[in-house]
Amino acid sequence: MPDFIAQWLNQNDIFTAMTIMEYWDGLVTTVHLVFLSLVIGLVCAIPLAILRTVKNPFVSGPVWLYTYLFRGTPLLIQLYIIYYGIAQIPGIQETFWWEIFREPFYPALLAFALNTCAYTTEIIRGAIVSTPNGEIEAAKAYGMNWWLRTRRIVLPSAARRAVQAYSNEVIFMLHSSAIASVVTIVDLTGAARNIYSRFYAPFDAFIFVACCYLVLTFILVFAFRKLESHLLRHQRPIQN
Amino acid sequence: MKKLIVAASCALAMAAGTVQAKDWKEIRIAFDVPYEPFEYKDENGELTGFEVELAEAMCEEMKADCEFVIQAWDGMIPGLLARKFDAIMSSMSITPERAERVLFSEPYYNTPGGWFGPDAFNTDVTDMDAMKGKTVGVQRGTTMDTFVTENMGGIVTIKRYTTADDMVLDLEGQRLDVVFVDYPVGEQTVLSKDGFKEVGEPVKLGEGVGVAMRKRDKDLAGKVNATLKKLKNDGTYDAIMQKYFTYDVKM
């Protein structure tokens, strides 16, 4: 941070250069955590959603159970079970896993990725099963096999229908990430809680952090609007 | 009807006036139970504890007839201001925010912060070189948090918890090397488990705990301060303290 900004900030009571840097570190942690869990969640959700639509119950059943469990329990409970539960496994402290799970970041990433993956699986599955029959029949008539059909027809068509619902999931995930602060991660909310307890100023600390989330949400909404208009450009009326 | 209302309000005003002018022969003192060992009910349902016994000794010294009131913590200051009772002796720490609304006596006790860690932990907590890189757990916003943040900020990794239970879980799970917590809390949550011990000396922090009274009752505050001073000097205080604590809480 440049010195003249720091000097100007240090005239404030609460929002000094130090607290702004604490918020900034929190912002970086939040973005890092949410971005990674969304990427992992989406990458895992696409094959799971395809498996979920398979007719064989031994294939689709386990996926159904997974999405049911993770959508049926609060994210906070999942985070507690993963974060505190892992530390209770006898002997885990001596294995290399402890290098990963000692810090709160990876248990939180695991919980968030599993949670968002479950929701995204259901979003994509809904989009896949609502593919118009005519599109599939046409693909069959061209002699496409199942894999080619899925890759060329079903998934691109499903992506267009899923993107609106998925943008909601992304925004929810950003807001859910606030609970990472209960397992000692200093994300945006964690920074706000630290600053609140240091200055006993709940309004200042939390309104500032609420504005940070608003800005992040605005960026997400903007990006998804661009993506939607790109994916759905064939549906727009022709402009003269 | 109007006359009746006027008469009734006059009578009320007079009654209130007599309450105002009382010479503190009857004092109602509020506690929030249970908060062992400061105030709790024993197996017979009798109210007891360090602060309760201190209040009893104080009333005896002041030759006042005391009534003890049980009040939940979140209604403490509102109850005092609404005159449901006259004083709070329920481990209320003196803070500038509270001092704006109530009148505090001189502090009568202060629990130290204690360092607790696993049996294998043998580092001197006052030696900053040895503490470098250790992970310390504190409860967010406590005087212990402020102490560690100010004195060991860049040296140790500080993890802040909302509840002591979460912190002790992470100490057990070996995510923390050592915790710095209010001594009675640490005594109950950490020392009660096998394999944990106290590390180093307790550290005295903060302004301590005082009797809280209404701002206008300066005469009562004067009496309470004089009585507390006498009890601290004549050995009564020490006798009560040794009954409940193995360490020094006197202020």
PDB file of N, CA, C and O in Angstrom, chain B residues 13-59:
ATOM      1  N   ALA B  13     -45.381   9.464  44.151  1.00  0.00           N
ATOM      2  CA  ALA B  13     -44.191  10.311  44.183  1.00  0.00           C
ATOM      3  C   ALA B  13     -43.600  10.319  45.590  1.00  0.00           C
ATOM      4  O   ALA B  13     -42.382  10.232  45.777  1.00  0.00           O
ATOM      5  N   MET B  14     -44.475  10.386  46.600  1.00  0.00           N
ATOM      6  CA  MET B  14     -43.987  10.391  47.972  1.00  0.00           C
ATOM      7  C   MET B  14     -43.329   9.065  48.324  1.00  0.00           C
ATOM      8  O   MET B  14     -42.280   9.021  48.953  1.00  0.00           O
ATOM      9  N   ALA B  15     -44.010   7.988  47.906  1.00  0.00           N
ATOM     10  CA  ALA B  15     -43.456   6.665  48.181  1.00  0.00           C
ATOM     11  C   ALA B  15     -42.073   6.546  47.539  1.00  0.00           C
ATOM     12  O   ALA B  15     -41.118   6.077  48.155  1.00  0.00           O
ATOM     13  N   ALA B  16     -41.990   6.999  46.286  1.00  0.00           N
ATOM     14  CA  ALA B  16     -40.711   6.938  45.576  1.00  0.00           C
ATOM     15  C   ALA B  16     -39.683   7.776  46.319  1.00  0.00           C
ATOM     16  O   ALA B  16     -38.522   7.388  46.446  1.00  0.00           O
ATOM     17  N   GLY B  17     -40.147   8.926  46.833  1.00  0.00           N
ATOM     18  CA  GLY B  17     -39.263   9.815  47.576  1.00  0.00           C
ATOM     19  C   GLY B  17     -38.659   9.128  48.782  1.00  0.00           C
ATOM     20  O   GLY B  17     -37.458   9.251  49.042  1.00  0.00           O
ATOM     21  N   THR B  18     -39.497   8.342  49.491  1.00  0.00           N
ATOM     22  CA  THR B  18     -38.962   7.674  50.677  1.00  0.00           C
ATOM     23  C   THR B  18     -37.952   6.617  50.281  1.00  0.00           C
ATOM     24  O   THR B  18     -36.969   6.389  50.987  1.00  0.00           O
ATOM     25  N   VAL B  19     -38.195   5.958  49.105  1.00  0.00           N
ATOM     26  CA  VAL B  19     -37.227   4.955  48.634  1.00  0.00           C
ATOM     27  C   VAL B  19     -35.891   5.644  48.357  1.00  0.00           C
ATOM     28  O   VAL B  19     -34.831   5.163  48.732  1.00  0.00           O
ATOM     29  N   GLN B  20     -35.995   6.804  47.692  1.00  0.00           N
ATOM     30  CA  GLN B  20     -34.788   7.567  47.356  1.00  0.00           C
ATOM     31  C   GLN B  20     -33.930   7.840  48.579  1.00  0.00           C
ATOM     32  O   GLN B  20     -32.724   7.693  48.545  1.00  0.00           O
ATOM     33  N   ALA B  21     -34.585   8.228  49.656  1.00  0.00           N
ATOM     34  CA  ALA B  21     -33.833   8.730  50.805  1.00  0.00           C
ATOM     35  C   ALA B  21     -33.392   7.621  51.749  1.00  0.00           C
ATOM     36  O   ALA B  21     -32.983   7.886  52.864  1.00  0.00           O
ATOM     37  N   LYS B  22     -33.488   6.375  51.328  1.00  0.00           N
ATOM     38  CA  LYS B  22     -33.203   5.310  52.301  1.00  0.00           C
ATOM     39  C   LYS B  22     -31.714   5.258  52.648  1.00  0.00           C
ATOM     40  O   LYS B  22     -30.859   5.672  51.851  1.00  0.00           O
ATOM     41  N   ASP B  23     -31.445   4.731  53.817  1.00  0.00           N
ATOM     42  CA  ASP B  23     -30.060   4.735  54.286  1.00  0.00           C
ATOM     43  C   ASP B  23     -29.401   3.378  54.080  1.00  0.00           C
ATOM     44  O   ASP B  23     -28.473   3.007  54.795  1.00  0.00           O
ATOM     45  N   TRP B  24     -29.899   2.632  53.089  1.00  0.00           N
ATOM     46  CA  TRP B  24     -29.305   1.359  52.685  1.00  0.00           C
ATOM     47  C   TRP B  24     -29.221   0.355  53.835  1.00  0.00           C
ATOM     48  O   TRP B  24     -28.174  -0.200  54.103  1.00  0.00           O
ATOM     49  N   LYS B  25     -30.405   0.171  54.493  1.00  0.00           N
ATOM     50  CA  LYS B  25     -30.496  -0.924  55.479  1.00  0.00           C
ATOM     51  C   LYS B  25     -30.927  -2.208  54.773  1.00  0.00           C
ATOM     52  O   LYS B  25     -30.780  -3.303  55.310  1.00  0.00           O
ATOM     53  N   GLU B  26     -31.514  -2.030  53.585  1.00  0.00           N
ATOM     54  CA  GLU B  26     -31.912  -3.189  52.785  1.00  0.00           C
ATOM     55  C   GLU B  26     -31.282  -3.049  51.403  1.00  0.00           C
ATOM     56  O   GLU B  26     -31.478  -2.039  50.730  1.00  0.00           O
ATOM     57  N   ILE B  27     -30.512  -4.045  51.022  1.00  0.00           N
ATOM     58  CA  ILE B  27     -29.863  -3.996  49.704  1.00  0.00           C
ATOM     59  C   ILE B  27     -30.213  -5.273  48.955  1.00  0.00           C
ATOM     60  O   ILE B  27     -30.120  -6.374  49.505  1.00  0.00           O
ATOM     61  N   ARG B  28     -30.627  -5.099  47.700  1.00  0.00           N
ATOM     62  CA  ARG B  28     -30.898  -6.271  46.856  1.00  0.00           C
ATOM     63  C   ARG B  28     -29.721  -6.442  45.886  1.00  0.00           C
ATOM     64  O   ARG B  28     -29.365  -5.508  45.163  1.00  0.00           O
ATOM     65  N   ILE B  29     -29.129  -7.614  45.906  1.00  0.00           N
ATOM     66  CA  ILE B  29     -27.935  -7.871  45.094  1.00  0.00           C
ATOM     67  C   ILE B  29     -28.245  -8.978  44.086  1.00  0.00           C
ATOM     68  O   ILE B  29     -28.830 -10.006  44.446  1.00  0.00           O
ATOM     69  N   ALA B  30     -27.856  -8.748  42.837  1.00  0.00           N
ATOM     70  CA  ALA B  30     -28.197  -9.700  41.770  1.00  0.00           C
ATOM     71  C   ALA B  30     -27.007 -10.571  41.389  1.00  0.00           C
ATOM     72  O   ALA B  30     -25.857 -10.108  41.352  1.00  0.00           O
ATOM     73  N   PHE B  31     -27.310 -11.858  41.119  1.00  0.00           N
ATOM     74  CA  PHE B  31     -26.308 -12.818  40.632  1.00  0.00           C
ATOM     75  C   PHE B  31     -26.884 -13.551  39.440  1.00  0.00           C
ATOM     76  O   PHE B  31     -28.095 -13.740  39.345  1.00  0.00           O
ATOM     77  N   ASP B  32     -25.997 -13.968  38.551  1.00  0.00           N
ATOM     78  CA  ASP B  32     -26.402 -14.844  37.453  1.00  0.00           C
ATOM     79  C   ASP B  32     -25.797 -16.209  37.742  1.00  0.00           C
ATOM     80  O   ASP B  32     -24.582 -16.361  37.756  1.00  0.00           O
ATOM     81  N   VAL B  33     -26.641 -17.206  38.032  1.00  0.00           N
ATOM     82  CA  VAL B  33     -26.131 -18.540  38.341  1.00  0.00           C
ATOM     83  C   VAL B  33     -26.432 -19.490  37.188  1.00  0.00           C
ATOM     84  O   VAL B  33     -27.395 -19.277  36.459  1.00  0.00           O
ATOM     85  N   PRO B  34     -25.693 -20.555  37.002  1.00  0.00           N
ATOM     86  CA  PRO B  34     -24.472 -20.889  37.723  1.00  0.00           C
ATOM     87  C   PRO B  34     -23.228 -20.344  37.014  1.00  0.00           C
ATOM     88  O   PRO B  34     -23.172 -20.330  35.795  1.00  0.00           O
ATOM     89  N   TYR B  35     -22.293 -19.854  37.796  1.00  0.00           N
ATOM     90  CA  TYR B  35     -20.985 -19.481  37.269  1.00  0.00           C
ATOM     91  C   TYR B  35     -19.970 -19.883  38.326  1.00  0.00           C
ATOM     92  O   TYR B  35     -19.568 -19.074  39.149  1.00  0.00           O
ATOM     93  N   GLU B  36     -19.663 -21.169  38.309  1.00  0.00           N
ATOM     94  CA  GLU B  36     -18.780 -21.701  39.341  1.00  0.00           C
ATOM     95  C   GLU B  36     -17.363 -21.195  39.155  1.00  0.00           C
ATOM     96  O   GLU B  36     -16.929 -21.034  38.017  1.00  0.00           O
ATOM     97  N   PRO B  37     -16.619 -20.969  40.193  1.00  0.00           N
ATOM     98  CA  PRO B  37     -17.001 -21.076  41.614  1.00  0.00           C
ATOM     99  C   PRO B  37     -17.467 -19.740  42.183  1.00  0.00           C
ATOM    100  O   PRO B  37     -17.443 -19.569  43.394  1.00  0.00           O
ATOM    101  N   PHE B  38     -17.899 -18.821  41.336  1.00  0.00           N
ATOM    102  CA  PHE B  38     -18.222 -17.476  41.828  1.00  0.00           C
ATOM    103  C   PHE B  38     -19.624 -17.417  42.418  1.00  0.00           C
ATOM    104  O   PHE B  38     -19.839 -16.827  43.459  1.00  0.00           O
ATOM    105  N   GLU B  39     -20.602 -17.994  41.704  1.00  0.00           N
ATOM    106  CA  GLU B  39     -21.949 -18.071  42.259  1.00  0.00           C
ATOM    107  C   GLU B  39     -22.623 -19.288  41.669  1.00  0.00           C
ATOM    108  O   GLU B  39     -22.625 -19.469  40.456  1.00  0.00           O
ATOM    109  N   TYR B  40     -23.158 -20.147  42.535  1.00  0.00           N
ATOM    110  CA  TYR B  40     -23.856 -21.339  42.071  1.00  0.00           C
ATOM    111  C   TYR B  40     -24.709 -21.854  43.219  1.00  0.00           C
ATOM    112  O   TYR B  40     -24.619 -21.349  44.342  1.00  0.00           O
ATOM    113  N   LYS B  41     -25.544 -22.836  42.922  1.00  0.00           N
ATOM    114  CA  LYS B  41     -26.375 -23.416  43.973  1.00  0.00           C
ATOM    115  C   LYS B  41     -25.762 -24.753  44.393  1.00  0.00           C
ATOM    116  O   LYS B  41     -25.414 -25.565  43.535  1.00  0.00           O
ATOM    117  N   ASP B  42     -25.627 -24.963  45.700  1.00  0.00           N
ATOM    118  CA  ASP B  42     -25.060 -26.231  46.161  1.00  0.00           C
ATOM    119  C   ASP B  42     -26.138 -27.319  46.105  1.00  0.00           C
ATOM    120  O   ASP B  42     -27.259 -27.086  45.660  1.00  0.00           O
ATOM    121  N   GLU B  43     -25.776 -28.536  46.580  1.00  0.00           N
ATOM    122  CA  GLU B  43     -26.703 -29.662  46.410  1.00  0.00           C
ATOM    123  C   GLU B  43     -28.025 -29.460  47.145  1.00  0.00           C
ATOM    124  O   GLU B  43     -29.031 -30.068  46.811  1.00  0.00           O
ATOM    125  N   ASN B  44     -28.042 -28.558  48.170  1.00  0.00           N
ATOM    126  CA  ASN B  44     -29.304 -28.290  48.878  1.00  0.00           C
ATOM    127  C   ASN B  44     -30.093 -27.158  48.225  1.00  0.00           C
ATOM    128  O   ASN B  44     -31.121 -26.742  48.757  1.00  0.00           O
ATOM    129  N   GLY B  45     -29.581 -26.628  47.116  1.00  0.00           N
ATOM    130  CA  GLY B  45     -30.284 -25.532  46.456  1.00  0.00           C
ATOM    131  C   GLY B  45     -29.963 -24.179  47.057  1.00  0.00           C
ATOM    132  O   GLY B  45     -30.588 -23.192  46.705  1.00  0.00           O
ATOM    133  N   GLU B  46     -28.988 -24.149  47.979  1.00  0.00           N
ATOM    134  CA  GLU B  46     -28.615 -22.872  48.597  1.00  0.00           C
ATOM    135  C   GLU B  46     -27.638 -22.137  47.687  1.00  0.00           C
ATOM    136  O   GLU B  46     -26.720 -22.736  47.127  1.00  0.00           O
ATOM    137  N   LEU B  47     -27.816 -20.824  47.597  1.00  0.00           N
ATOM    138  CA  LEU B  47     -26.916 -20.003  46.791  1.00  0.00           C
ATOM    139  C   LEU B  47     -25.576 -19.871  47.515  1.00  0.00           C
ATOM    140  O   LEU B  47     -25.531 -19.541  48.704  1.00  0.00           O
ATOM    141  N   THR B  48     -24.493 -20.178  46.811  1.00  0.00           N
ATOM    142  CA  THR B  48     -23.182 -20.053  47.438  1.00  0.00           C
ATOM    143  C   THR B  48     -22.144 -19.729  46.377  1.00  0.00           C
ATOM    144  O   THR B  48     -22.483 -19.580  45.203  1.00  0.00           O
ATOM    145  N   GLY B  49     -20.887 -19.611  46.793  1.00  0.00           N
ATOM    146  CA  GLY B  49     -19.832 -19.263  45.858  1.00  0.00           C
ATOM    147  C   GLY B  49     -19.003 -18.108  46.400  1.00  0.00           C
ATOM    148  O   GLY B  49     -19.349 -17.511  47.424  1.00  0.00           O
ATOM    149  N   PHE B  50     -17.919 -17.814  45.698  1.00  0.00           N
ATOM    150  CA  PHE B  50     -16.983 -16.788  46.162  1.00  0.00           C
ATOM    151  C   PHE B  50     -17.659 -15.427  46.297  1.00  0.00           C
ATOM    152  O   PHE B  50     -17.590 -14.762  47.333  1.00  0.00           O
ATOM    153  N   GLU B  51     -18.346 -15.007  45.249  1.00  0.00           N
ATOM    154  CA  GLU B  51     -18.966 -13.679  45.287  1.00  0.00           C
ATOM    155  C   GLU B  51     -20.139 -13.626  46.249  1.00  0.00           C
ATOM    156  O   GLU B  51     -20.395 -12.598  46.871  1.00  0.00           O
ATOM    157  N   VAL B  52     -20.864 -14.742  46.379  1.00  0.00           N
ATOM    158  CA  VAL B  52     -21.999 -14.782  47.301  1.00  0.00           C
ATOM    159  C   VAL B  52     -21.491 -14.627  48.738  1.00  0.00           C
ATOM    160  O   VAL B  52     -22.019 -13.836  49.521  1.00  0.00           O
ATOM    161  N   GLU B  53     -20.436 -15.361  49.076  1.00  0.00           N
ATOM    162  CA  GLU B  53     -19.891 -15.268  50.439  1.00  0.00           C
ATOM    163  C   GLU B  53     -19.309 -13.887  50.707  1.00  0.00           C
ATOM    164  O   GLU B  53     -19.433 -13.345  51.800  1.00  0.00           O
ATOM    165  N   LEU B  54     -18.683 -13.322  49.678  1.00  0.00           N
ATOM    166  CA  LEU B  54     -18.135 -11.973  49.830  1.00  0.00           C
ATOM    167  C   LEU B  54     -19.271 -10.969  50.047  1.00  0.00           C
ATOM    168  O   LEU B  54     -19.172 -10.074  50.902  1.00  0.00           O
ATOM    169  N   ALA B  55     -20.385 -11.165  49.318  1.00  0.00           N
ATOM    170  CA  ALA B  55     -21.539 -10.282  49.481  1.00  0.00           C
ATOM    171  C   ALA B  55     -22.120 -10.427  50.887  1.00  0.00           C
ATOM    172  O   ALA B  55     -22.489  -9.434  51.531  1.00  0.00           O
ATOM    173  N   GLU B  56     -22.179 -11.672  51.383  1.00  0.00           N
ATOM    174  CA  GLU B  56     -22.684 -11.895  52.738  1.00  0.00           C
ATOM    175  C   GLU B  56     -21.821 -11.181  53.769  1.00  0.00           C
ATOM    176  O   GLU B  56     -22.325 -10.505  54.676  1.00  0.00           O
ATOM    177  N   ALA B  57     -20.488 -11.330  53.613  1.00  0.00           N
ATOM    178  CA  ALA B  57     -19.568 -10.670  54.549  1.00  0.00           C
ATOM    179  C   ALA B  57     -19.721  -9.154  54.463  1.00  0.00           C
ATOM    180  O   ALA B  57     -19.673  -8.454  55.495  1.00  0.00           O
ATOM    181  N   MET B  58     -19.917  -8.665  53.254  1.00  0.00           N
ATOM    182  CA  MET B  58     -20.055  -7.219  53.053  1.00  0.00           C
ATOM    183  C   MET B  58     -21.309  -6.700  53.736  1.00  0.00           C
ATOM    184  O   MET B  58     -21.283  -5.674  54.425  1.00  0.00           O
ATOM    185  N   CYS B  59     -22.414  -7.430  53.584  1.00  0.00           N
ATOM    186  CA  CYS B  59     -23.683  -6.999  54.183  1.00  0.00           C
ATOM    187  C   CYS B  59     -23.590  -7.008  55.706  1.00  0.00           C
ATOM    188  O   CYS B  59     -24.104  -6.115  56.378  1.00  0.00           O
TER     189      CYS B  59
END
